[in-house]
mmCIF file of C-alpha atoms in Angstrom:
data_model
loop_
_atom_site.group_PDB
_atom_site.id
_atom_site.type_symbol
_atom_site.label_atom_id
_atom_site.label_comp_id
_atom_site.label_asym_id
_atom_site.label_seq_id
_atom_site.Cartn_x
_atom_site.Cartn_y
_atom_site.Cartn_z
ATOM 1 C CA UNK M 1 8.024 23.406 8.112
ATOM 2 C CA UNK M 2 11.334 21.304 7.564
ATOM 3 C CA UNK M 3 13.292 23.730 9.554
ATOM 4 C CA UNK M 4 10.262 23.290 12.591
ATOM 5 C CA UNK M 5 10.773 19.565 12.221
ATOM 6 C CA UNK M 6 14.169 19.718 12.703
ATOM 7 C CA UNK M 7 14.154 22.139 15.658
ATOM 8 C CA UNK M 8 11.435 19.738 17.439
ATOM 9 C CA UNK M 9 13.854 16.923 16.475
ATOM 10 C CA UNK M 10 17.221 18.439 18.083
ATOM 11 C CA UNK M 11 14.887 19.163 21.222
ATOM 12 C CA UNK M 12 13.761 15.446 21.743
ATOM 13 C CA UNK M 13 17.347 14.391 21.233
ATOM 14 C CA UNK M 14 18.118 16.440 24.078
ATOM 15 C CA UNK M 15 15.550 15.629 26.282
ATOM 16 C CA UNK M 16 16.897 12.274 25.199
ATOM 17 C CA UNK M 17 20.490 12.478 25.956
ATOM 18 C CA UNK M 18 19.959 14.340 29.647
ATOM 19 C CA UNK M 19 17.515 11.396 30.890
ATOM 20 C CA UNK M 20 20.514 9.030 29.789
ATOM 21 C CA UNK M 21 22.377 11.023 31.587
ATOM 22 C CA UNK M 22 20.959 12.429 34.665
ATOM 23 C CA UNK M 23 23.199 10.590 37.132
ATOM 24 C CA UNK M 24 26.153 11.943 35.680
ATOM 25 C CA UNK M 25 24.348 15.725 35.803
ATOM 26 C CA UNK M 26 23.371 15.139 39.328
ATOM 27 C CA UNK M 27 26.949 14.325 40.495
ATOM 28 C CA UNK M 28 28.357 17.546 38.970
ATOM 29 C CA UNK M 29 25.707 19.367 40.548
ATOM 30 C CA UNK M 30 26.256 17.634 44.081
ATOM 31 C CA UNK M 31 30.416 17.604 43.226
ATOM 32 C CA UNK M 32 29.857 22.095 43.068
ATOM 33 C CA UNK M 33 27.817 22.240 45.635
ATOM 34 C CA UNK M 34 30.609 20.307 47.904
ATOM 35 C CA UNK M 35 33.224 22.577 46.168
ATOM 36 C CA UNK M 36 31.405 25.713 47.393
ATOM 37 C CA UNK M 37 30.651 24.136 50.873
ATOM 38 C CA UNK M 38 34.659 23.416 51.331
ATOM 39 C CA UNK M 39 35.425 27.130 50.019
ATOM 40 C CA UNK M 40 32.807 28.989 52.337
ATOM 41 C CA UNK M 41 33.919 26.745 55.536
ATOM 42 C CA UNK M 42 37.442 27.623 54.612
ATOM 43 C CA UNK M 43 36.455 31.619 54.465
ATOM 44 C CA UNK M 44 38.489 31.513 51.234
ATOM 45 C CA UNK M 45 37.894 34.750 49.085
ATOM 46 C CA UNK M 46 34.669 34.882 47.024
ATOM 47 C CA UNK M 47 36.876 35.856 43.758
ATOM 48 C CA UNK M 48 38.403 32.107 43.827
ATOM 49 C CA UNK M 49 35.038 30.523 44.433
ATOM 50 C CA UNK M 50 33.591 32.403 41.676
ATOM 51 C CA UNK M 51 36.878 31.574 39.455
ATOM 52 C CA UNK M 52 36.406 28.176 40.156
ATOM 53 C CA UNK M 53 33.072 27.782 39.431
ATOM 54 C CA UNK M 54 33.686 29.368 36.061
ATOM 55 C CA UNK M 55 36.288 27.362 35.697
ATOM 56 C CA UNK M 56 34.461 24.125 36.263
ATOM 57 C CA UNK M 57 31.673 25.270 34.799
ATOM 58 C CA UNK M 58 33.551 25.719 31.235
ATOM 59 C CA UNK M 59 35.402 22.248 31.331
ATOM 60 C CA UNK M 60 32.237 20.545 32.377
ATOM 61 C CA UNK M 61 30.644 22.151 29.337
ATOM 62 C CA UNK M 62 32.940 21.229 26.782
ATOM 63 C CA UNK M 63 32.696 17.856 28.405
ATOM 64 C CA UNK M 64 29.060 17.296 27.809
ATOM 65 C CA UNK M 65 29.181 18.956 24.525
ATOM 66 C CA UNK M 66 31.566 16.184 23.530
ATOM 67 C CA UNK M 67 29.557 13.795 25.158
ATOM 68 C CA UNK M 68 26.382 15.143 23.629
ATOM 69 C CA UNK M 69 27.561 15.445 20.046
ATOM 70 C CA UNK M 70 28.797 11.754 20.476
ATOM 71 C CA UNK M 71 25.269 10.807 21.317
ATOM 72 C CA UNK M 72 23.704 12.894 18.532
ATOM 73 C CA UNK M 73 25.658 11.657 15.650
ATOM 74 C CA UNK M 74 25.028 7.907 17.637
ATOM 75 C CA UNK M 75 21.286 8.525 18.064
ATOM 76 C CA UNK M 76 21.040 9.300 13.957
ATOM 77 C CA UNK M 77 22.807 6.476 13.023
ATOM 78 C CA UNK M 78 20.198 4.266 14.883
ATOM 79 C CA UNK M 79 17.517 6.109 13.094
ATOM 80 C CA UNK M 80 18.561 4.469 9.741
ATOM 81 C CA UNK M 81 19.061 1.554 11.015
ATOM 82 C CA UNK M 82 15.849 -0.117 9.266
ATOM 83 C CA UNK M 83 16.684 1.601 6.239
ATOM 84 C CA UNK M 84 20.216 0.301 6.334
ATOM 85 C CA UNK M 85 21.082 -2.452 8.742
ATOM 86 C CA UNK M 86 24.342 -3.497 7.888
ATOM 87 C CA UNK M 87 26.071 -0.293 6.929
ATOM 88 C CA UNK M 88 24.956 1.457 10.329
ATOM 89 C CA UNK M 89 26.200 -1.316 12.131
ATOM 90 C CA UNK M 90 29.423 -1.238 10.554
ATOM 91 C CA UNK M 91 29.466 2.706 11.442
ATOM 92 C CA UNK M 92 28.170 1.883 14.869
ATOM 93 C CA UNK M 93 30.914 -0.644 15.309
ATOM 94 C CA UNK M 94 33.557 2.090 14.983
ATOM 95 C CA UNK M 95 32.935 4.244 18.238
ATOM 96 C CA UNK M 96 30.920 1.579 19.878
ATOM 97 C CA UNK M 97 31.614 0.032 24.140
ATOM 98 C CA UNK M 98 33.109 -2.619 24.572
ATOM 99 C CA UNK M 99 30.268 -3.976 26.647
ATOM 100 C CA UNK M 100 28.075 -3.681 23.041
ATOM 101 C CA UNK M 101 29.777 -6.340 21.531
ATOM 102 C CA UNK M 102 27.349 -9.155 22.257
ATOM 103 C CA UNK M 103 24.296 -6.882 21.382
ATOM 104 C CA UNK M 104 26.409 -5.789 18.298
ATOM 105 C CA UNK M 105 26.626 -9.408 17.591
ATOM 106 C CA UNK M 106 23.318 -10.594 18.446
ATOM 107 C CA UNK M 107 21.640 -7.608 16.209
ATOM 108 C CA UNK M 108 24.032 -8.465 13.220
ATOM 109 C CA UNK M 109 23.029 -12.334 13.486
ATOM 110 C CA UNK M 110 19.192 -11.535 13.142
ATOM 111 C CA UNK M 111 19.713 -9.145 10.547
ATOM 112 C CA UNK M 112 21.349 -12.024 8.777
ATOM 113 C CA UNK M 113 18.636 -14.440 9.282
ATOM 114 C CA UNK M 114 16.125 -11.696 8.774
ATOM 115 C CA UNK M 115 17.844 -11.637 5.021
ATOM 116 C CA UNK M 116 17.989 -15.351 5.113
ATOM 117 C CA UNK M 117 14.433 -15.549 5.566
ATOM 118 C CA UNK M 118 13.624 -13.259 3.043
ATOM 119 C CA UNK M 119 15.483 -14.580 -0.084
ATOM 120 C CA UNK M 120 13.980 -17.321 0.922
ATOM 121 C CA UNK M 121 10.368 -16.229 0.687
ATOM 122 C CA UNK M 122 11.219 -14.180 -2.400
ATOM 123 C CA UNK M 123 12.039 -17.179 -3.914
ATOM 124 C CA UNK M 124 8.802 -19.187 -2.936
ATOM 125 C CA UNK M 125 6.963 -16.352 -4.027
ATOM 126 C CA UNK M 126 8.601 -16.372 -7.377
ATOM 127 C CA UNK M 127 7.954 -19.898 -8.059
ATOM 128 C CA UNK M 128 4.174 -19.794 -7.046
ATOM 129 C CA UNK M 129 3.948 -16.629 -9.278
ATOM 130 C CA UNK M 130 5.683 -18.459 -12.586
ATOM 131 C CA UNK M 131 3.593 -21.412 -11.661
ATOM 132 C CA UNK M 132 0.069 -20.325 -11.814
ATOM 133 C CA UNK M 133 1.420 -17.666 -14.672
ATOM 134 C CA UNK M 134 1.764 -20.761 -16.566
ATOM 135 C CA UNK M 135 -1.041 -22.483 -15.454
ATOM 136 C CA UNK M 136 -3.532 -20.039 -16.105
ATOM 137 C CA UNK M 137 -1.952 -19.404 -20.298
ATOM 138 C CA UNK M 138 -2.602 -23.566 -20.246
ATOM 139 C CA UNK M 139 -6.089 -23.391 -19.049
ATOM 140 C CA UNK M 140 -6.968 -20.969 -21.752
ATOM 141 C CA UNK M 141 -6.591 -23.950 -24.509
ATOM 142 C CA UNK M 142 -8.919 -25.808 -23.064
ATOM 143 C CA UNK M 143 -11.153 -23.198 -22.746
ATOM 144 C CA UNK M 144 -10.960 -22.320 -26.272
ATOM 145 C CA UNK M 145 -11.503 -25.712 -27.434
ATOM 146 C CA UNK M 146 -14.913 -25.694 -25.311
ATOM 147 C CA UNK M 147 -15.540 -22.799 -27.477
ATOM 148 C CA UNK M 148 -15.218 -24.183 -30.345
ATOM 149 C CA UNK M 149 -17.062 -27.285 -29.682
ATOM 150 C CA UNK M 150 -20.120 -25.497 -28.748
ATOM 151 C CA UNK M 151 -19.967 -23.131 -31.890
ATOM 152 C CA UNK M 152 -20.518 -26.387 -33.884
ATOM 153 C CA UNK M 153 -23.202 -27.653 -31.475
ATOM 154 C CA UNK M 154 -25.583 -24.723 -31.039
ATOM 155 C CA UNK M 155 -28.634 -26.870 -30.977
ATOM 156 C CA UNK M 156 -28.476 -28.114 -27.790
ATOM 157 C CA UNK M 157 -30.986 -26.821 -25.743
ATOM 158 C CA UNK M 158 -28.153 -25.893 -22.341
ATOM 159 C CA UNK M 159 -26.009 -24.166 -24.941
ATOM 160 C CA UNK M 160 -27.174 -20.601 -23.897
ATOM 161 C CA UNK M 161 -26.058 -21.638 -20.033
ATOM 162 C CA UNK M 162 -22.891 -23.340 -21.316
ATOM 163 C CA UNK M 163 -22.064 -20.308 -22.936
ATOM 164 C CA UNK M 164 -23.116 -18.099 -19.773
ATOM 165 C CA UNK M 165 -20.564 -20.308 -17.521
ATOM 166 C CA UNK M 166 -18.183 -21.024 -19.837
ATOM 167 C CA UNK M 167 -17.567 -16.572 -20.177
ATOM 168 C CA UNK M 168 -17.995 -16.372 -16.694
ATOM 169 C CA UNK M 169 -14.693 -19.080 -16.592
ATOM 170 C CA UNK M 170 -12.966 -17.105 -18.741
ATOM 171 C CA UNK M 171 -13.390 -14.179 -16.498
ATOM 172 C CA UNK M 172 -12.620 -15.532 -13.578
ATOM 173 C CA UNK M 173 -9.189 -17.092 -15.009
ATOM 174 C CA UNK M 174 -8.201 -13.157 -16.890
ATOM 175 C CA UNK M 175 -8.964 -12.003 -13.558
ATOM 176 C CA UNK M 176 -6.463 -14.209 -11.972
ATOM 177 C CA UNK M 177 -3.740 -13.659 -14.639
ATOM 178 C CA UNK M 178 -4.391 -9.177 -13.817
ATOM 179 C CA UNK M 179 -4.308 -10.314 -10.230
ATOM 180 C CA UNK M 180 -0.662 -11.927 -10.650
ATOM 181 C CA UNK M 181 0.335 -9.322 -13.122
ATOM 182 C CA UNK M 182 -0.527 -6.254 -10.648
ATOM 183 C CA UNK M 183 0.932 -7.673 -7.740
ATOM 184 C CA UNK M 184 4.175 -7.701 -9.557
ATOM 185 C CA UNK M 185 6.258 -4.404 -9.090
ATOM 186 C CA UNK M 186 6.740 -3.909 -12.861
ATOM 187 C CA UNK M 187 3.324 -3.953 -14.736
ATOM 188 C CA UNK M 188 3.680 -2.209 -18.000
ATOM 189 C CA UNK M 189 1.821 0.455 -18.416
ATOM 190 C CA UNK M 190 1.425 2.794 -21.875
ATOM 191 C CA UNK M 191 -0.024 6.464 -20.774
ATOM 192 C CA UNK M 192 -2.197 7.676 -24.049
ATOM 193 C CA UNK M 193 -5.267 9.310 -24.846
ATOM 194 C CA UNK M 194 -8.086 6.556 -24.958
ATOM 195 C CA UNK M 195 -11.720 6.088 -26.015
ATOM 196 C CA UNK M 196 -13.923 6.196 -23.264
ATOM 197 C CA UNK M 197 -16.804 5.072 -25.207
ATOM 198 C CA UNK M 198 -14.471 2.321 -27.443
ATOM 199 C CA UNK M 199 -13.926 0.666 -23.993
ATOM 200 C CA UNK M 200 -17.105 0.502 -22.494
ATOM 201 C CA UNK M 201 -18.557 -0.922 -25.749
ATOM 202 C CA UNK M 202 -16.044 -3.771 -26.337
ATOM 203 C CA UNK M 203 -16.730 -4.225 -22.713
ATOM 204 C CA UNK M 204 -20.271 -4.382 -23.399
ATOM 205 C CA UNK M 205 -20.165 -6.915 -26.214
ATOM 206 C CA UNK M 206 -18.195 -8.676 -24.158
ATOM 207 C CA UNK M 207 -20.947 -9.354 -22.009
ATOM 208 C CA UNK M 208 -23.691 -9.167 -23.895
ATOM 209 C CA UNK M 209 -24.501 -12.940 -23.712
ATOM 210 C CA UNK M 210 -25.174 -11.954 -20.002
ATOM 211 C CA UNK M 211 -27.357 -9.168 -20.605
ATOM 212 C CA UNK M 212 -29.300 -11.134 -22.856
ATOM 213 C CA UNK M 213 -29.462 -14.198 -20.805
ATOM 214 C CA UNK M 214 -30.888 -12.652 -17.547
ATOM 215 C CA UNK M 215 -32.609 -10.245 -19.257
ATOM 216 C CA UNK M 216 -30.915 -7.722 -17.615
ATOM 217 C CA UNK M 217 -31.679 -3.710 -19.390
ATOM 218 C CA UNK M 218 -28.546 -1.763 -20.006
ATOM 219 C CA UNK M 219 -28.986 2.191 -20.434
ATOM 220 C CA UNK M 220 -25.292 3.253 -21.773
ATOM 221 C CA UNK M 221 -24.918 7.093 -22.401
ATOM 222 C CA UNK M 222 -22.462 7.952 -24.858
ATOM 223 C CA UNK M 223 -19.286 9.888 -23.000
ATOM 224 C CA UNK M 224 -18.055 11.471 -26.390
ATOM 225 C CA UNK M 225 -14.340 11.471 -23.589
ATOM 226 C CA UNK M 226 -10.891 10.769 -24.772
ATOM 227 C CA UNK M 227 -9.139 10.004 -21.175
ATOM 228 C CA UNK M 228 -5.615 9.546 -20.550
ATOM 229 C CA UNK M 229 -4.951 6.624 -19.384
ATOM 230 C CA UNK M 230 -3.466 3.010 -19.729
ATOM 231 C CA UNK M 231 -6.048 1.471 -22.575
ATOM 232 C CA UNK M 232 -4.866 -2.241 -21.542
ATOM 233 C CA UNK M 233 -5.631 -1.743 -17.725
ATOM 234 C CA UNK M 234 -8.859 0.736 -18.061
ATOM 235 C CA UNK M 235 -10.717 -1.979 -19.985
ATOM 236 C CA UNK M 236 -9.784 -4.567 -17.546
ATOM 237 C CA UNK M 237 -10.891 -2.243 -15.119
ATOM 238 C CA UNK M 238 -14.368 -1.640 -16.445
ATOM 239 C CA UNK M 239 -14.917 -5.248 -16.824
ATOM 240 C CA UNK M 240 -14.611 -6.082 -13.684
ATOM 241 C CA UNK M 241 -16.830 -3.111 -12.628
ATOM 242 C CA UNK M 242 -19.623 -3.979 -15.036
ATOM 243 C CA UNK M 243 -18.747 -7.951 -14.015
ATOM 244 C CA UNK M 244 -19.766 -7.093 -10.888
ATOM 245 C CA UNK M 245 -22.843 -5.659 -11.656
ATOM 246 C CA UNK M 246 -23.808 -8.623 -13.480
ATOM 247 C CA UNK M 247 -23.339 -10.898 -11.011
ATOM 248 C CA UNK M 248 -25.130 -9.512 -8.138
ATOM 249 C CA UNK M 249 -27.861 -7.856 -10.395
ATOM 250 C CA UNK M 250 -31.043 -10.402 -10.702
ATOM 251 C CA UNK M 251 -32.728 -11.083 -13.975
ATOM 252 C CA UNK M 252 -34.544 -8.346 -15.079
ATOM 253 C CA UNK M 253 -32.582 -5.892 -13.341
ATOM 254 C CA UNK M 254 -30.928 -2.489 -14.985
ATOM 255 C CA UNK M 255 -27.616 -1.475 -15.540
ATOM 256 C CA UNK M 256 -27.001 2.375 -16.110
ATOM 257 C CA UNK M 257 -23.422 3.738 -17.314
ATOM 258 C CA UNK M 258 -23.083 7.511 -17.963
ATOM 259 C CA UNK M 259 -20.871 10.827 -17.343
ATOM 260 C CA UNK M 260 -21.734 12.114 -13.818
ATOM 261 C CA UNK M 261 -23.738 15.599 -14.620
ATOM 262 C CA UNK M 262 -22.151 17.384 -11.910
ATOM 263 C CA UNK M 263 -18.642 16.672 -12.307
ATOM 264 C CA UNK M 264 -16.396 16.275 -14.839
ATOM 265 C CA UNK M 265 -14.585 13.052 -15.800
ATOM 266 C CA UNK M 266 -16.327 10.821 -13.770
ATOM 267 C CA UNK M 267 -17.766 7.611 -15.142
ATOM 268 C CA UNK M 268 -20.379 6.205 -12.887
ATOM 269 C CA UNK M 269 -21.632 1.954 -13.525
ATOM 270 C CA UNK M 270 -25.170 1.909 -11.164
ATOM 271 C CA UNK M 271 -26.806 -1.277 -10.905
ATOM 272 C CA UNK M 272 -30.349 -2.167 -9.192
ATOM 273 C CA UNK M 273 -28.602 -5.415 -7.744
ATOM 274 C CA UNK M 274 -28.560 -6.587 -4.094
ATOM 275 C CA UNK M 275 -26.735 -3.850 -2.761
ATOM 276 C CA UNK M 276 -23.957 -3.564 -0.144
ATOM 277 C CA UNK M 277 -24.180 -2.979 3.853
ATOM 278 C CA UNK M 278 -22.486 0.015 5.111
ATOM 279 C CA UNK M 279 -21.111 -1.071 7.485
ATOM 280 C CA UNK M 280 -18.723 -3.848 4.791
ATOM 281 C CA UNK M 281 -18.316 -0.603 2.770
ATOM 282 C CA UNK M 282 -14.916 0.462 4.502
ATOM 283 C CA UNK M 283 -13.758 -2.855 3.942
ATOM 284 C CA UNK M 284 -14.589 -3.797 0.437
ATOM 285 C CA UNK M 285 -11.514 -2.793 -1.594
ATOM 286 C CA UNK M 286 -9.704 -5.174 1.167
ATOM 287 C CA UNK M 287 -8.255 -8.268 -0.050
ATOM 288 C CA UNK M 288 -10.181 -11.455 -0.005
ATOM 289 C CA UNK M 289 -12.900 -9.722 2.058
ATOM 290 C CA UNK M 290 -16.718 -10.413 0.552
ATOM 291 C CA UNK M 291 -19.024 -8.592 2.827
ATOM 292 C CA UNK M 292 -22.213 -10.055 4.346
ATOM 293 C CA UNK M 293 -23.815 -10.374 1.047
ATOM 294 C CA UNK M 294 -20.983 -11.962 -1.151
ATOM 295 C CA UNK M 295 -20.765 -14.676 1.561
ATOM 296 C CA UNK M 296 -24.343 -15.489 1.544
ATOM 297 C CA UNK M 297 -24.908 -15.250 -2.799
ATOM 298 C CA UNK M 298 -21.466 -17.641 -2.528
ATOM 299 C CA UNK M 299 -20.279 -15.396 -5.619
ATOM 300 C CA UNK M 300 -18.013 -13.134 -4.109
ATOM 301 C CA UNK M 301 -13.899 -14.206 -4.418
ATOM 302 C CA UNK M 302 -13.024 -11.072 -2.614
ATOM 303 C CA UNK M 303 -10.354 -10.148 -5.129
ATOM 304 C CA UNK M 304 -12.528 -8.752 -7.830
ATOM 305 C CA UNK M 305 -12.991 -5.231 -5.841
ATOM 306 C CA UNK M 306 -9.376 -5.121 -4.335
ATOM 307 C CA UNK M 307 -8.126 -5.871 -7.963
ATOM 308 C CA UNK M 308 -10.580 -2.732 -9.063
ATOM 309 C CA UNK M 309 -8.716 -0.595 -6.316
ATOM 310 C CA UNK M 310 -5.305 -1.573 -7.029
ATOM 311 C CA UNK M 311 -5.582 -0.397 -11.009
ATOM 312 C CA UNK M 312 -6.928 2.574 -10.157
ATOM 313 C CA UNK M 313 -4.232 3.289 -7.989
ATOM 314 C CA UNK M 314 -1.678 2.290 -10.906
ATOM 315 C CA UNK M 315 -3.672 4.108 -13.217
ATOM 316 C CA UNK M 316 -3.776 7.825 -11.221
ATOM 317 C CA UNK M 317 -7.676 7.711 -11.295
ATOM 318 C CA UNK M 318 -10.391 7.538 -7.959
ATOM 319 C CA UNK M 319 -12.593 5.122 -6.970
ATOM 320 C CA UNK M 320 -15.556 5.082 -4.736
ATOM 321 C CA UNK M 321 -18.502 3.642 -4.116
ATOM 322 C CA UNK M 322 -22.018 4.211 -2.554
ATOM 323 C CA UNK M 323 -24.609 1.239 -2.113
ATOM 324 C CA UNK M 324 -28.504 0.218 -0.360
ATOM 325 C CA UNK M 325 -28.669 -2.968 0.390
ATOM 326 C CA UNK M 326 -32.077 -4.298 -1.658
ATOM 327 C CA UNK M 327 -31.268 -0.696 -4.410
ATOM 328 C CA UNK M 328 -28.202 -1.879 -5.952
ATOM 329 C CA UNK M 329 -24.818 -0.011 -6.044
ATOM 330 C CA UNK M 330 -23.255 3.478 -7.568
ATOM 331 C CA UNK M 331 -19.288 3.102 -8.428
ATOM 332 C CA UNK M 332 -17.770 5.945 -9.341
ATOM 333 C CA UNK M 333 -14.489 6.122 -11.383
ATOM 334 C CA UNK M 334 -13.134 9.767 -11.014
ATOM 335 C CA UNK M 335 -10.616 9.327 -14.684
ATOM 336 C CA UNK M 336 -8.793 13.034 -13.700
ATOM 337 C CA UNK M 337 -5.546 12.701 -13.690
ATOM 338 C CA UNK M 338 -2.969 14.733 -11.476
ATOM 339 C CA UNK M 339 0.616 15.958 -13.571
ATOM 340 C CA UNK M 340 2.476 12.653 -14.987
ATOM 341 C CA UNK M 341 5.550 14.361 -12.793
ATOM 342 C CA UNK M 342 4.165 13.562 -9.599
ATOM 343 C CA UNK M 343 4.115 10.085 -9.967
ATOM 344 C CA UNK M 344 7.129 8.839 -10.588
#
């Protein structure tokens, strides 16, 4: 296959360099057809025409093998140029006509500004990143204080709802935090062999305030799986899955989590919530994008399903997910994992 690729390659180049080049082909065409002309006018013997034609034949090869090699070795030097800008350049700059010089210039001016450009948004970036980092560890002391407020006044009749809002706060700011902490290139992760069921149940208790409070049924069959994966990031993953659920499930609904019976190592979360159209169900795992229904509930950030994609990525597992509108929603977590090898 690599040698095929390589053959196609050396054929396009070709193609490549005779277009460039056609004028100069057509004039030592035209230039041996004059040649012949002169010699059969001149009644010369045929053994010097055919000499000469050999003859002109073999320096006009080596001359467009020169020229052609030249070309080649030019034409893969332009290939990495977006790989390495400034190096080619420099290599380009070698061999290069005169009449390059401006473009030469021009090219190494935006690449320079290009970089510019870039530090500079690197460096936004960073600051917007290490500000809401630290915004988002301050908000949690408030948040705990609430807490502990409303532990020593539980007889207020809205403390049930305050307690509802005040969890869904808290998930919307850890969400946040994994949202900053996955976009950055180096999240830690720590491959071992985790408790299915240990996650789903802390997850659960979690949320059990929300269960209780809209009366929402949960059917959890025990996985009796040890997976390997990331503990940290699986749990965070699951609560956003099961978050989810809550939120677009109405009171009284059902929430069902079990071992698909078909295939191995596949958790499944199935709600009877509101459901998702099929046609938003290419685009859900896109960021920011909340689908017919999350617009008109006004629950949907948009990040909570791209955030779900992303750590499954990290994490080596599969995600899908099948939805009616008005039925509720399937998600299926595929936990398989492919040989550690492949991915770094």
């Amino acid at each position: 296959m690599t040698l095929l690729k390589s053959t196609n390659k050396v054929i396009d180049i070709i193609k490549a360099f005779i277009k460039t080049h056609y004028s100069f082909f057509l004039a030592y065409v035209l230039n041996l057809g004059i040649f012949s002309f002169i010699y059969v006018l001149g009644q010369l013997p045929i053994y010097f025409l055919v000499f000469s034609i050999e003859l002109s034949l073999f320096i006009g090869g080596c001359f467009f093998l020169f020229k052609f090699l030249r070309y080649y070795k030019r034409f893969r030097l332009l290939e990495r140029l977006d790989k390495d800008p400034i190096d080619t350049l420099k290599q380009l700059s070698s061999n290069r006509d005169p009449s390059e010089d401006f473009f030469h210039l021009k090219i190494e001016n935006l690449i320079e500004e290009m970089q510019q450009v870039k530090k500079k948004s690197q460096q936004r970036n960073t600051s917007q990143i290490d500000y809401f980092t630290l915004w988002l560890h301050q908000i949690k002391t408030p948040i705990s204080a609430i807490s502990l407020l409303m532990q020593r006044d539980n007889k207020s009749k809205f403390t049930h709802q305050m307690e509802q809002e005040l969890l869904q706060i808290e998930n919307y700011t850890h969400m946040a935090l994994n949202y900053l902490k996955i976009e950055q290139s180096g999240s830690d992760l720590d491959f071992v062999q985790v408790s299915l069921d240990r996650v789903i149940k802390e997850t659960v208790k979690k949320f059990s305030i929300l269960f209780i409070y809209n009366r929402i049924q949960l059917d959890y069959q025990e996985t009796n799986k040890s997976i390997l994966s990331d503990e940290k990031w699986l749990r965070v993953l699951v609560e956003q899955i099961l978050s989810n659920s809550l939120k677009y499930t109405p009171e009284g609904g059902k929430i069902k989590i079990y071992m698909s019976p078909t295939k191995e190592d596949q958790l499944i979360i199935e709600d009877t919530g509101i459901g998702i159209r099929s046609e938003d169900l290419p685009r859900i795992f896109e960021r920011g994008y909340s689908g017919f229904n999350g617009r008109i509930h006004e629950k949907s950030t948009g990040l909570g399903l791209f955030l779900s994609q992303e750590i499954t990525k990290r994490l080596g597992h599969e995600m899908s997910i099948k939805s009616i509108v008005g039925k509720g929603t399937k998600v299926i977590i595929d936990l398989a994992r492919t040989s550690l090898i492949k991915d770094y």
